Coordinates of C-alpha atoms in Angstrom, one line a residue:
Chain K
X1 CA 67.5 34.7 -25.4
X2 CA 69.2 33.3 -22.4
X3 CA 68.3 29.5 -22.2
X4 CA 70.2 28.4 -19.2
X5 CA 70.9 30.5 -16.1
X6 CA 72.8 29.7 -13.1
X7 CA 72.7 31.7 -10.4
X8 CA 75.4 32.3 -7.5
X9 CA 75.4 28.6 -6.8
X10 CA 77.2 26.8 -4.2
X11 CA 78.4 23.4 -3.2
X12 CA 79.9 21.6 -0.4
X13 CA 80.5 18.4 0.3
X14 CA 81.5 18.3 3.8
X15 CA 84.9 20.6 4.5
X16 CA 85.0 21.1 0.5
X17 CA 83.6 23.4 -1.9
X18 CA 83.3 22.2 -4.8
X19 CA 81.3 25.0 -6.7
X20 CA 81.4 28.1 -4.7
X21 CA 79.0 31.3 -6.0
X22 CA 79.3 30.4 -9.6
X23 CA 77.0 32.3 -12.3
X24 CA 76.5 31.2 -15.9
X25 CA 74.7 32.2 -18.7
X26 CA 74.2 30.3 -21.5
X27 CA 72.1 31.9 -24.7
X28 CA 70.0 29.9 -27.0
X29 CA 72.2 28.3 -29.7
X30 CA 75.6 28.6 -28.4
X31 CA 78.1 26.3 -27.5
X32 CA 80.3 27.5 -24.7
X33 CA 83.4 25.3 -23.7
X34 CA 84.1 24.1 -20.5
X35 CA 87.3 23.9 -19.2
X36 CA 89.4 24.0 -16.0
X37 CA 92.1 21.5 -14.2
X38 CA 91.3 18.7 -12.4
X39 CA 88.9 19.1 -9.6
X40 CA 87.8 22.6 -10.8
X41 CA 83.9 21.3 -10.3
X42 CA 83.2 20.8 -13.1
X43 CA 81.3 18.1 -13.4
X44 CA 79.9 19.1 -10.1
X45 CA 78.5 22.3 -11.7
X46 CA 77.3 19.7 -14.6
X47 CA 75.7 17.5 -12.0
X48 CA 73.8 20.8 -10.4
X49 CA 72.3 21.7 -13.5
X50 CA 71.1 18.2 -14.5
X51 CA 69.5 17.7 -11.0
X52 CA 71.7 14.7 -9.5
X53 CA 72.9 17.5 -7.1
X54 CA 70.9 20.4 -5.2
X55 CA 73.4 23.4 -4.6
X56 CA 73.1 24.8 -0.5
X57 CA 73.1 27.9 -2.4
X58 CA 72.0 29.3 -5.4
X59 CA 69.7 28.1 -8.3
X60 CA 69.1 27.0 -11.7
X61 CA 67.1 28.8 -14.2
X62 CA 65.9 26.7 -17.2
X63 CA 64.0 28.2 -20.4
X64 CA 63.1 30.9 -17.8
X65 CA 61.9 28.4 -15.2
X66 CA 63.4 28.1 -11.4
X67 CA 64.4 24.1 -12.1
X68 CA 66.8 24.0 -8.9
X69 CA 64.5 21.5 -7.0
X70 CA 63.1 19.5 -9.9
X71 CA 64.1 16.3 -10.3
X72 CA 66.4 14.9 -13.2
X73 CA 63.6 13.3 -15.3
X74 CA 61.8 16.4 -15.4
X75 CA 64.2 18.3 -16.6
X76 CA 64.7 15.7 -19.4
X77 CA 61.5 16.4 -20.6
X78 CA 62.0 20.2 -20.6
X79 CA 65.0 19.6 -22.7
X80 CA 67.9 18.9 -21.2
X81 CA 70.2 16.3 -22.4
X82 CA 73.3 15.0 -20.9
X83 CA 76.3 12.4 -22.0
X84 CA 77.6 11.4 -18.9
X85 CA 81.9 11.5 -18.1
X86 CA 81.2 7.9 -16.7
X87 CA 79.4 5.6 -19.5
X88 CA 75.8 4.3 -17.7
X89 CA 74.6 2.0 -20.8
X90 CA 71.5 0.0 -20.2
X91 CA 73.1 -3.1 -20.5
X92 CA 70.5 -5.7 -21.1
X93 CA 69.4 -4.0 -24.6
X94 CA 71.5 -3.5 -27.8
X95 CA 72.6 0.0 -28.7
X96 CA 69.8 0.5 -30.9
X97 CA 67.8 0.0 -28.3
X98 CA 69.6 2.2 -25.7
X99 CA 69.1 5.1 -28.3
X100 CA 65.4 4.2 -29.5
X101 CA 64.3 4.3 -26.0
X102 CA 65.4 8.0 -25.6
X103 CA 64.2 8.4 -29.3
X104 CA 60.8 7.5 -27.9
X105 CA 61.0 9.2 -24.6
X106 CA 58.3 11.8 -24.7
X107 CA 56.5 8.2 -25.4
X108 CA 56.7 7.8 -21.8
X109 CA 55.8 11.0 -20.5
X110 CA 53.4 9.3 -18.9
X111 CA 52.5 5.8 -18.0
X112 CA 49.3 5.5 -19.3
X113 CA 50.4 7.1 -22.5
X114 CA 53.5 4.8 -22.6
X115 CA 51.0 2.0 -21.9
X116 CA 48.8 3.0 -24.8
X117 CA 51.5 3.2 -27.5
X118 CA 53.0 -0.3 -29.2
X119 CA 55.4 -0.3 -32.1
X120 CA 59.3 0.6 -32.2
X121 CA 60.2 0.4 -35.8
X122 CA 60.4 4.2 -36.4
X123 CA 62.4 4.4 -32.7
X124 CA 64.7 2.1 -33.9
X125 CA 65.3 3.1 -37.6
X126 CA 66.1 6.9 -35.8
X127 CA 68.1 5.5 -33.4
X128 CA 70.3 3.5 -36.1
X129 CA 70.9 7.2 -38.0
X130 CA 72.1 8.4 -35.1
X131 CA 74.2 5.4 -34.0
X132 CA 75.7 6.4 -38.0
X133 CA 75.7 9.8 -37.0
X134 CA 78.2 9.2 -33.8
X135 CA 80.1 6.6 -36.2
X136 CA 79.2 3.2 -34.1
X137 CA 76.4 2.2 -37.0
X138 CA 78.2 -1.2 -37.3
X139 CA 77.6 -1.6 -33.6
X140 CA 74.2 -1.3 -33.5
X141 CA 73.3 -4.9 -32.9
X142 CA 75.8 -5.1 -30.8
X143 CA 75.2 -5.4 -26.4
X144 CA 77.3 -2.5 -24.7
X145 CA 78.9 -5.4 -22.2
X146 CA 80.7 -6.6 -25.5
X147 CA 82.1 -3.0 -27.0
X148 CA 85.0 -1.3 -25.5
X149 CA 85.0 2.3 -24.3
X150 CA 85.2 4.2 -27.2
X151 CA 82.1 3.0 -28.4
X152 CA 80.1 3.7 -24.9
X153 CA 81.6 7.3 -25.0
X154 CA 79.9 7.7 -28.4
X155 CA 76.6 5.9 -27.5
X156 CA 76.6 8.5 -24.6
X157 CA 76.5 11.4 -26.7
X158 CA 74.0 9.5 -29.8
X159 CA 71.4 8.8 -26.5
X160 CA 71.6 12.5 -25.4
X161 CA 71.3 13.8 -28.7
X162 CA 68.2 11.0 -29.6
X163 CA 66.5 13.5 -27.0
X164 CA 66.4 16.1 -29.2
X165 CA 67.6 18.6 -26.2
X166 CA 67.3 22.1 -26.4
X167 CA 70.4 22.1 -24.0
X168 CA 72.8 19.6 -24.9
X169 CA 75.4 18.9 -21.8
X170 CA 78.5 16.9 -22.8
X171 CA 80.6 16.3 -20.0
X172 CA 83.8 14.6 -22.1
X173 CA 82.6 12.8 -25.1
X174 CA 86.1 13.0 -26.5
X175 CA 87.6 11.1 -23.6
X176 CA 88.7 7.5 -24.0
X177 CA 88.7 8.6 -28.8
X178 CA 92.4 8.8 -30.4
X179 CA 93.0 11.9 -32.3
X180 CA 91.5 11.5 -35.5
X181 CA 88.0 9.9 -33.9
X182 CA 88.5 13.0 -30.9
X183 CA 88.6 15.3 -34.5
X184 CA 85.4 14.3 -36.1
X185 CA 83.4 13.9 -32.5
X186 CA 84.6 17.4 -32.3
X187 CA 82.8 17.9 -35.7
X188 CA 80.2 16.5 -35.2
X189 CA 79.3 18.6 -31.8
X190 CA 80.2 21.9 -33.8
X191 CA 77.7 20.5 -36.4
X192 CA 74.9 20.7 -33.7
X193 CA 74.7 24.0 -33.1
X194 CA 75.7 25.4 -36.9
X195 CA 74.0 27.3 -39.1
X196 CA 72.3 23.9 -40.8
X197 CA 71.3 23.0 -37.4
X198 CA 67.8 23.2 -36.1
X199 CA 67.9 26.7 -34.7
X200 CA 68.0 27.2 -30.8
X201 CA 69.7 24.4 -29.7
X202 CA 72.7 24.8 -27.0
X203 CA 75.8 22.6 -26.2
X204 CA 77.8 23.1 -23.1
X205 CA 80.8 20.9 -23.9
X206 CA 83.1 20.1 -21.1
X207 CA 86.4 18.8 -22.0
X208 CA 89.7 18.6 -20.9
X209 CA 90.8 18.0 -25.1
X210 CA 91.7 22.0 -24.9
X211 CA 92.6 22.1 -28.7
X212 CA 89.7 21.0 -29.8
X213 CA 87.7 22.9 -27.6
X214 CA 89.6 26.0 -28.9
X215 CA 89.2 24.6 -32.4
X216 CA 85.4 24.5 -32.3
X217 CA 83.9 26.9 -29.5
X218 CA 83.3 30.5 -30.3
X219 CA 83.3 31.1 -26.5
X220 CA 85.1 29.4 -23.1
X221 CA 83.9 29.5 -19.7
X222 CA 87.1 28.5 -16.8
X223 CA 86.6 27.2 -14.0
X224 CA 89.0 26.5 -11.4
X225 CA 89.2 25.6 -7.6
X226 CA 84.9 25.7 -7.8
X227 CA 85.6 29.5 -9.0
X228 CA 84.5 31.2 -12.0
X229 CA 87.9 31.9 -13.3
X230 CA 87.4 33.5 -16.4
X231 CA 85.1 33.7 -19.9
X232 CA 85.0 35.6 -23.0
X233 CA 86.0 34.5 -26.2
X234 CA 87.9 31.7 -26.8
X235 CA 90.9 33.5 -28.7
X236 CA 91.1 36.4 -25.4
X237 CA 90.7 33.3 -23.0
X238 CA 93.4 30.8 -24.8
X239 CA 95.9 34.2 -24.5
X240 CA 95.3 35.3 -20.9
X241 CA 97.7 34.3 -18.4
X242 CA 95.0 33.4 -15.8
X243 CA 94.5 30.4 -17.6
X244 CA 98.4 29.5 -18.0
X245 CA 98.6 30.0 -14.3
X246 CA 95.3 27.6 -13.7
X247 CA 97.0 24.5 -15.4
X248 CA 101.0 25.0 -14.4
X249 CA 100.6 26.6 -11.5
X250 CA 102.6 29.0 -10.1
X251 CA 103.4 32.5 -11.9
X252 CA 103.0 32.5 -16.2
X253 CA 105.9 32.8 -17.9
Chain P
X1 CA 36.9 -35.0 -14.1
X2 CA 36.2 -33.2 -11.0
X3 CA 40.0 -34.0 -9.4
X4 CA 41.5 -32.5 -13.1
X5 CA 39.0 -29.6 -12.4
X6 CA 40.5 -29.2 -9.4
X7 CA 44.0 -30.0 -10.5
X8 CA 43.6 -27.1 -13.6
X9 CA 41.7 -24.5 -11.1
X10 CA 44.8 -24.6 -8.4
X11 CA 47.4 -23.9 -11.6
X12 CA 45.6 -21.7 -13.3
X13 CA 45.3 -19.3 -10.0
X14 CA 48.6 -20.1 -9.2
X15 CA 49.4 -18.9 -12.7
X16 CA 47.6 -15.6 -12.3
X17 CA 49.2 -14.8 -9.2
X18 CA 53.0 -15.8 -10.0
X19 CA 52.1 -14.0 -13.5
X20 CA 50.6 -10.7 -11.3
X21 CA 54.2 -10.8 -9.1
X22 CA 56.2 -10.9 -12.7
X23 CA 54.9 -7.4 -13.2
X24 CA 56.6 -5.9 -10.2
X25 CA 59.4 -8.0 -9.6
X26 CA 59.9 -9.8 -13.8
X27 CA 59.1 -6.2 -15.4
X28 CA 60.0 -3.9 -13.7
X29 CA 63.0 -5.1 -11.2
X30 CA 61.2 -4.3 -8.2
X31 CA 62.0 -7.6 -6.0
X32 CA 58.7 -8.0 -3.9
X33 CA 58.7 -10.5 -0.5
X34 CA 55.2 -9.4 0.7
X35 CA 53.1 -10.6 -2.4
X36 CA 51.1 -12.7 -0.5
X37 CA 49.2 -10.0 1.7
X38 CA 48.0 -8.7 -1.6
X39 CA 46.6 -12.6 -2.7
X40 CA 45.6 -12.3 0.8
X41 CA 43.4 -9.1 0.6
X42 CA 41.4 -9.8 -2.6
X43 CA 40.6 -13.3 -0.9
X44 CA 39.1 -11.7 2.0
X45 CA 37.7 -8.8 -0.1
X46 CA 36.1 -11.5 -2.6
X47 CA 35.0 -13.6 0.5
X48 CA 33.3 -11.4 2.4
X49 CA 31.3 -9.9 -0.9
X50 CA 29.9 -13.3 -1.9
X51 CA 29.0 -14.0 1.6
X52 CA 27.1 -11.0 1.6
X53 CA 25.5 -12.2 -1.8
X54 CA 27.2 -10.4 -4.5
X55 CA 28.2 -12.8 -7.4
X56 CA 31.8 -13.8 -7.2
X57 CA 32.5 -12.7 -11.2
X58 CA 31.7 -9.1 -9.6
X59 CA 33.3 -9.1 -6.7
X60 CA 36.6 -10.1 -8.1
X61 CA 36.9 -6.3 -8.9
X62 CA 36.6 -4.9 -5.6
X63 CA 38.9 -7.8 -4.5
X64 CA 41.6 -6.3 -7.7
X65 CA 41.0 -2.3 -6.6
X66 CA 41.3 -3.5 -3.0
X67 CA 44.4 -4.9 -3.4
X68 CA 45.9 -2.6 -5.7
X69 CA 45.0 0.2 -3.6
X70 CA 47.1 -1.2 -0.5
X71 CA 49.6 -2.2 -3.5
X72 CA 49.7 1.4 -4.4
X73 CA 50.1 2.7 -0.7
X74 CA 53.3 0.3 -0.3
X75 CA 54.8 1.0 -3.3
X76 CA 54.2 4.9 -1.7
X77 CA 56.0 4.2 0.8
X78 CA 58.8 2.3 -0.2
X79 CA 59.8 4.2 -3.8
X80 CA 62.7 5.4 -1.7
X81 CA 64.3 1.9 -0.9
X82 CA 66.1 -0.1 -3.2
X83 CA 67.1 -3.0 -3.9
X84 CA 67.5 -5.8 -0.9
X85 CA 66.1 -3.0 1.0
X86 CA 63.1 -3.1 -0.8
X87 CA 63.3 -6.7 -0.5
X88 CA 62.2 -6.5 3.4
X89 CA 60.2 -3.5 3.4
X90 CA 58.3 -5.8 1.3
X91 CA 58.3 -8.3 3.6
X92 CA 57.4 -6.9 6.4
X93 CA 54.1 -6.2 4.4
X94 CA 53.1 -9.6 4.9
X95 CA 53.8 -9.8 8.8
X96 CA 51.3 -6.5 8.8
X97 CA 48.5 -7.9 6.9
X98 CA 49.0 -11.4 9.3
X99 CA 49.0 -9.4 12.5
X100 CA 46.7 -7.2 11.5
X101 CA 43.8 -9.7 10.5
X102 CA 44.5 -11.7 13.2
X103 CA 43.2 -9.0 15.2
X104 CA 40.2 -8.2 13.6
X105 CA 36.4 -9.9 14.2
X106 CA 35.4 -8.9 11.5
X107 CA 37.6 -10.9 9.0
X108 CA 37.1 -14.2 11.4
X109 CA 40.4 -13.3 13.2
X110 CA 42.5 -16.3 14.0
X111 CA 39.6 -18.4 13.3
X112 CA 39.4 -17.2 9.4
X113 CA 36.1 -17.3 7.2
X114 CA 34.6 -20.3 6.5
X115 CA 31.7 -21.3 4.8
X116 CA 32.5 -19.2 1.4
X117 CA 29.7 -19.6 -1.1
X118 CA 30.4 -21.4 -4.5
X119 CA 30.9 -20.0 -7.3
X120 CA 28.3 -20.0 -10.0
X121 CA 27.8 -23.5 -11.6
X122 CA 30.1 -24.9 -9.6
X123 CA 33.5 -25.7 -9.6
X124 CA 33.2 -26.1 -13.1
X125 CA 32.3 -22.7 -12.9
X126 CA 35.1 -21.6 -11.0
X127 CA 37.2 -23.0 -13.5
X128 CA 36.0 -21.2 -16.3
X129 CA 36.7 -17.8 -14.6
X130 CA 40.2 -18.6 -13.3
X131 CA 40.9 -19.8 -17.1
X132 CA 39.3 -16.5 -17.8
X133 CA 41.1 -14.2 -15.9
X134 CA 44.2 -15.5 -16.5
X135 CA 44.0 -15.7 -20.2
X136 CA 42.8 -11.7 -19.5
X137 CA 46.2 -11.4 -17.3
X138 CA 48.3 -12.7 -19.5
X139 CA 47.0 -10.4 -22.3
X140 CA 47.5 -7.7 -20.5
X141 CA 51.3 -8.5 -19.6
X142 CA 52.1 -9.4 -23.3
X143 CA 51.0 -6.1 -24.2
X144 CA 52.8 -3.9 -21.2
X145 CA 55.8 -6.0 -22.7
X146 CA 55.5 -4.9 -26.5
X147 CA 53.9 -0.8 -25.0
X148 CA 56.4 1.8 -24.0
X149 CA 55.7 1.1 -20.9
X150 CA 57.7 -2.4 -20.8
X151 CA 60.2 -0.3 -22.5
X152 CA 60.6 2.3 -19.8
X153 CA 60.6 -1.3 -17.5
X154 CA 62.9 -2.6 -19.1
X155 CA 65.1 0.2 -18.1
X156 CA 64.0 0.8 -15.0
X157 CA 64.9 -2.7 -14.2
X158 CA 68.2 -2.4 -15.5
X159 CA 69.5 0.7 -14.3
X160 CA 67.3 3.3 -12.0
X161 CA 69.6 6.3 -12.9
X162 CA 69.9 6.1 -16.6
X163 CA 66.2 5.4 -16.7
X164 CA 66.1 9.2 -15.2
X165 CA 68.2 10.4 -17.6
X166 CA 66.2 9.3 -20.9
X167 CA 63.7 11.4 -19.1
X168 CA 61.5 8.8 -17.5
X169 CA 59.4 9.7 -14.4
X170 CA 60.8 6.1 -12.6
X171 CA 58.5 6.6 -9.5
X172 CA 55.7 7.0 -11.6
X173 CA 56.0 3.9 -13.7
X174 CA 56.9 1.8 -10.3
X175 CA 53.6 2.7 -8.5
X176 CA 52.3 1.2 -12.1
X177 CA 54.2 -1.9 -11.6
X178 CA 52.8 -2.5 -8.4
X179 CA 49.2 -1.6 -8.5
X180 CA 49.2 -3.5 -12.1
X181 CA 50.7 -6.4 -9.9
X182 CA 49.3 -6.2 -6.9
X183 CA 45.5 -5.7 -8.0
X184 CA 46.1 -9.2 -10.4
X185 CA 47.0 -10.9 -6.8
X186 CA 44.0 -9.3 -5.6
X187 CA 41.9 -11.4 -8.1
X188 CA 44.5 -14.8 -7.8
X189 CA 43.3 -14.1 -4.4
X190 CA 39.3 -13.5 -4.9
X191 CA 39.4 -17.2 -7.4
X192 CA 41.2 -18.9 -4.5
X193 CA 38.6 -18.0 -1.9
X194 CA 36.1 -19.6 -3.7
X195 CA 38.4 -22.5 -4.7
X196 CA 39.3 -23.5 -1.2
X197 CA 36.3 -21.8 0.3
X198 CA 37.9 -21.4 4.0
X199 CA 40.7 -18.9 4.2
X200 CA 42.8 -17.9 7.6
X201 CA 45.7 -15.5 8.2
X202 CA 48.1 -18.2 7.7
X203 CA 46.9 -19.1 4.2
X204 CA 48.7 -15.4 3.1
X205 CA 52.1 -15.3 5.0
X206 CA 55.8 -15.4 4.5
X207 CA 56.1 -18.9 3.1
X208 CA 53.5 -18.0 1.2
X209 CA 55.0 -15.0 -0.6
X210 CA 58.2 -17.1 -0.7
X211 CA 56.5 -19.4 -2.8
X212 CA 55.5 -17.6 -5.5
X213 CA 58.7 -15.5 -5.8
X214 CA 60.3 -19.0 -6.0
X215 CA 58.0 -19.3 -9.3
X216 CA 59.2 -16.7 -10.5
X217 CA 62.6 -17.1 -10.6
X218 CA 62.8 -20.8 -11.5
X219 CA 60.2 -19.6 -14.7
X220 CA 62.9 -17.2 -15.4
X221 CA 62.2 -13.3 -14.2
X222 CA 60.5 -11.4 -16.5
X223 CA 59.5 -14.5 -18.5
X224 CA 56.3 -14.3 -19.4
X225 CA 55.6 -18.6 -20.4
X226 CA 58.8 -19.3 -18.4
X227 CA 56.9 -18.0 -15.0
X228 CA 53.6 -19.4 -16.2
X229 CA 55.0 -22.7 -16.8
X230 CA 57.1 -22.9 -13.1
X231 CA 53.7 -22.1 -11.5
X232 CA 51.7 -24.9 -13.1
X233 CA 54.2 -27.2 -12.1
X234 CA 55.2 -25.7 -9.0
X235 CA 51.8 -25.4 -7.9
X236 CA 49.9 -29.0 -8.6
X237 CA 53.2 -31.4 -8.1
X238 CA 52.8 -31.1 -3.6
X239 CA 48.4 -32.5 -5.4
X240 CA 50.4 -35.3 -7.5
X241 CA 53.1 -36.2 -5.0
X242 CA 52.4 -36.5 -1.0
X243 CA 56.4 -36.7 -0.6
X244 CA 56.4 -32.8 -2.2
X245 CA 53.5 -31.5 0.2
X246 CA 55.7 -32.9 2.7
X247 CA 58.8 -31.4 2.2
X248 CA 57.7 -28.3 0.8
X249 CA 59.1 -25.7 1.4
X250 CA 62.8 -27.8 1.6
X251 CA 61.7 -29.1 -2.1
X252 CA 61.4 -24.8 -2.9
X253 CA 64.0 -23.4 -1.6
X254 CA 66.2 -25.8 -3.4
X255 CA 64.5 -25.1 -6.3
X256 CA 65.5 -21.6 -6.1
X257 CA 69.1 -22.3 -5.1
X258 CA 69.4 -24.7 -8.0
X259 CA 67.8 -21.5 -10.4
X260 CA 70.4 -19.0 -8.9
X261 CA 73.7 -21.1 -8.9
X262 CA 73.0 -22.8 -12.2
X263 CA 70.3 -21.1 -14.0
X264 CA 69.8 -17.5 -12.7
X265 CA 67.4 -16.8 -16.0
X266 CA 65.2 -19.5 -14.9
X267 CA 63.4 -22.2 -17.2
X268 CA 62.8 -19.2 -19.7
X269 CA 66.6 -18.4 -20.1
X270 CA 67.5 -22.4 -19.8
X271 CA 65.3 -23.0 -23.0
X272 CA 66.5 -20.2 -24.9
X273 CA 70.6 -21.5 -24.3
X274 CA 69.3 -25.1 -25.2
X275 CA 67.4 -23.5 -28.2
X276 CA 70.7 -22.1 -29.5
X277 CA 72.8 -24.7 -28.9
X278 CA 70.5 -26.6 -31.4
X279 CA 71.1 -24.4 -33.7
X280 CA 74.5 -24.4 -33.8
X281 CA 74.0 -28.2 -33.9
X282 CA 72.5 -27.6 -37.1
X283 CA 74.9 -25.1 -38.6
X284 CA 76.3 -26.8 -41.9
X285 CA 79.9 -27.6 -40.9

């Protein structure tokens, strides 16, 4: 069943388009890599399908529902979950609480339901298995002001995933982890979507960590120049020479 | 006794309303320079009822929806603005609800109301229900603090955007904020009415709005005890000291530059370093 659907979507800023008439699919429990130089758009496409941008063009079909003018909050809470490229911890509370408070956040739905309920403890215990889960349990007291990057990167992804989101958007969790952390994030997001998983959930990973893209991701989706350059599986995409020309430019050898 | 009645009633209103502005601005970040008009519109609400006869303990709830039905159009119409630009919309709120009742008959234009009944059983009266309503207030804050809601606050406060992305409807929770806020000025407001029992447009201004932001802060935003403690003090030393109802609003404002430069979490976040420091005074060596 197709979960996520964008539809000839286009944006400019100014003189420059960034996304221009780009379609994707995405099916219920996949995880489709995201790839393409820099500049490609894509975290522009990211942003249009989280709701920070509205495409001139185009929309954005979610769990069958035309989501292209909602705003980001609401399309939280119709399960969408996203780990940003640029850390935004809440910085006044501890990690545990920065995860709890997604944990919790069909809690708020509503103010008056979010006024009604007291009590954190089962939050918090959640949100410490998941700070485990990302490998930053021993941080979990800790204030994100006092924890270098690696660490935020990671919170990112335990916050998004706290949501329990039936679309999980990753726009580069391995960025900023050395090789052997980069290896067992990688895991970890290939662990999401497996067959122990809880069925139906999707990850859209972009990355610019190509191996372990390759290494984990059935299928890859290119983009380049805010064009759809190519996707298909990720063994016929890693061979083609559209993508060796994408990256160096110029003819493939 | 009747001067400590007097004393107690003028803090414990003061408490109520610095307390109601903690919601909005302490809360939920939401830095408010208009809070006065809303003090202002439960006083005349709650004035106008009692002179018509209704008994003040009642008409301190049309005095709370009044205000936090105004509260509730403002916070409408500024959900967009941020910041320092919230900061002003805010305050032009107050220049509104000065021009505008200067204008009006009705509400005793420049003149103001005078003559504002009692309240039942006097000023001791009086006393009780300020106590009363406060106590209710601060009830009600503790509890938004430990609810979800103070949670979602919490982040609200600290960063608009990530708020959005942990799903939370921000506009939504703000317009809380303020009518939570703005209806608890509205019955500061009502109590104060009947304390003073002649109010004018002046009474509800810019300085006025000032002031109790300044409570605020030097309590420590967000502060719960901190903010109630800075507006006992702040409000009864210009009754103690003539020197301090001289010099005012000099004797504030350096108040609040002390708070920022030197203190910026207030008496809240000054006790809590002082606090540890003790502790680590007491650390075995």
């Amino acid at each position: 069943m197709t979960l996520l659907a964008i539809e000839h979507v286009t944006m400019r800023f100014g003189g420059v388009t960034a996304v221009d008439n780009v379609s994707l699919e995405m099916a219920e429990g996949q995880l489709l890599g995201f790839i393409g130089p820099n500049g490609a758009g894509k975290t522009t496409l990211m942003r249009i399908i989280t709701g920070v941008l509205r495409p001139q063009q185009g929309r954005v079909v979610f769990r069958g529902e035309d989501v292209t003018r909602w705003p980001i909050d609401r399309r939280i809470r119709a399960g969408m979950g996203l780990a940003q490229q640029i850390v935004r911890p809440l910085k006044s509370l501890n990690l545990t609480d920065n995860v709890a408070l997604a944990v919790g956040s069909h809690r708020m739905a509503s103010p008056l339901a979010a006024l009604l309920h007291t009590g954190r403890s089962a939050e918090r215990a959640r949100a410490r298995e998941l700070l485990d889960l990302v490998g930053i349990g021993e941080a979990a007291q800790a204030m994100p002001g006092e924890l270098p990057l690696g660490y935020l990167k990671r919170l990112e992804v335990a916050r998004a995933l706290a949501l329990e989101p039936k679309l999980l958007l990753l726009d580069e969790p391995l960025a900023g982890l050395n090789q052997a952390e980069a290896r067992a994030m990688a895991d970890l997001i290939a662990s999401l979507v497996g067959p122990e998983a809880s069925g139906g959930r999707s990850v859209l990973l972009i990355e610019h960590n190509i191996r372990e893209v390759a290494r984990i991701c059935p299928e890859i989706y290119v983009q380049d120049n805010g064009r759809r350059l190519l996707q298909g599986p990720t063994s016929q995409v890693m061979a083609s020479p559209e993508l060796r020309r994408a990256y160096l430019g110029g003819e493939a050898a | 006794m009747a001067y400590e009645i007097v004393l107690l009633t003028t803090m414990s209103i003061a408490i109520l309303f610095a307390l109601s502005l903690n919601v909005i601005t302490g809360f939920c970040g939401q830095v408010s320079l208009g809070h006065a008009a809303f003090f202002g519109i439960g006083a005349y609400t709650a004035a106008l009822l009692t002179k018509a006869g209704v008994p003040l303990a009642l008409a301190l709830l049309p005095a709370a929806a009044m205000a936090g039905a105004v509260g509730l159009l403002v916070g409408m119409a500024s959900l967009r603005v941020r910041h320092d630009f919230l900061a002003i919309t805010t305050m032009g709120v107050t220049f509104l609800f000065v021009g505008f009742v200067r204008k009006q008959d009705a509400l005793g234009g420049e003149v103001g109301i005078s003559g504002i009944p009692q309240a039942a059983f006097g000023r001791p009266g009086l006393l009780l229900l300020a106590i009363v309503c406060t106590v209710l207030f601060v009830l009600v804050a503790l509890h938004i603090r430990r609810s979800w809601m103070g949670f979602a606050f919490d982040s609200i406060a600290d960063d608009e955007d990530t708020a959005r992305i942990l799903g939370i409807d921000v506009k939504r929770f703000k317009l809380w904020a303020f009518v939570i806020g703005t209806a608890g000025a509205g019955v500061a407001g009502g109590l104060y009415a009947h304390h003073i029992r002649f109010i004018g447009p002046d009474s509800f201004g810019f300085v006025e709005s000032v002031t109790v932001l300044a409570m605020v802060i030097i309590g420590g935003i967000g502060s719960i005890w901190g903010v109630a403690l800075a507006a006992g003090l702040l409000s009864v030393m210009p009754l103690w000291f003539q020197f301090v109802d001289d010099y005012k609003l000099l004797l504030y404002g350096l108040l609040i530059f002390a708070a920022m430069r030197f203190a910026p979490d207030g008496i809240a976040g000054l006790a809590r370093r002082i606090a540890a420091r003790i502790a680590l005074w007491r650390l075995p060596r």
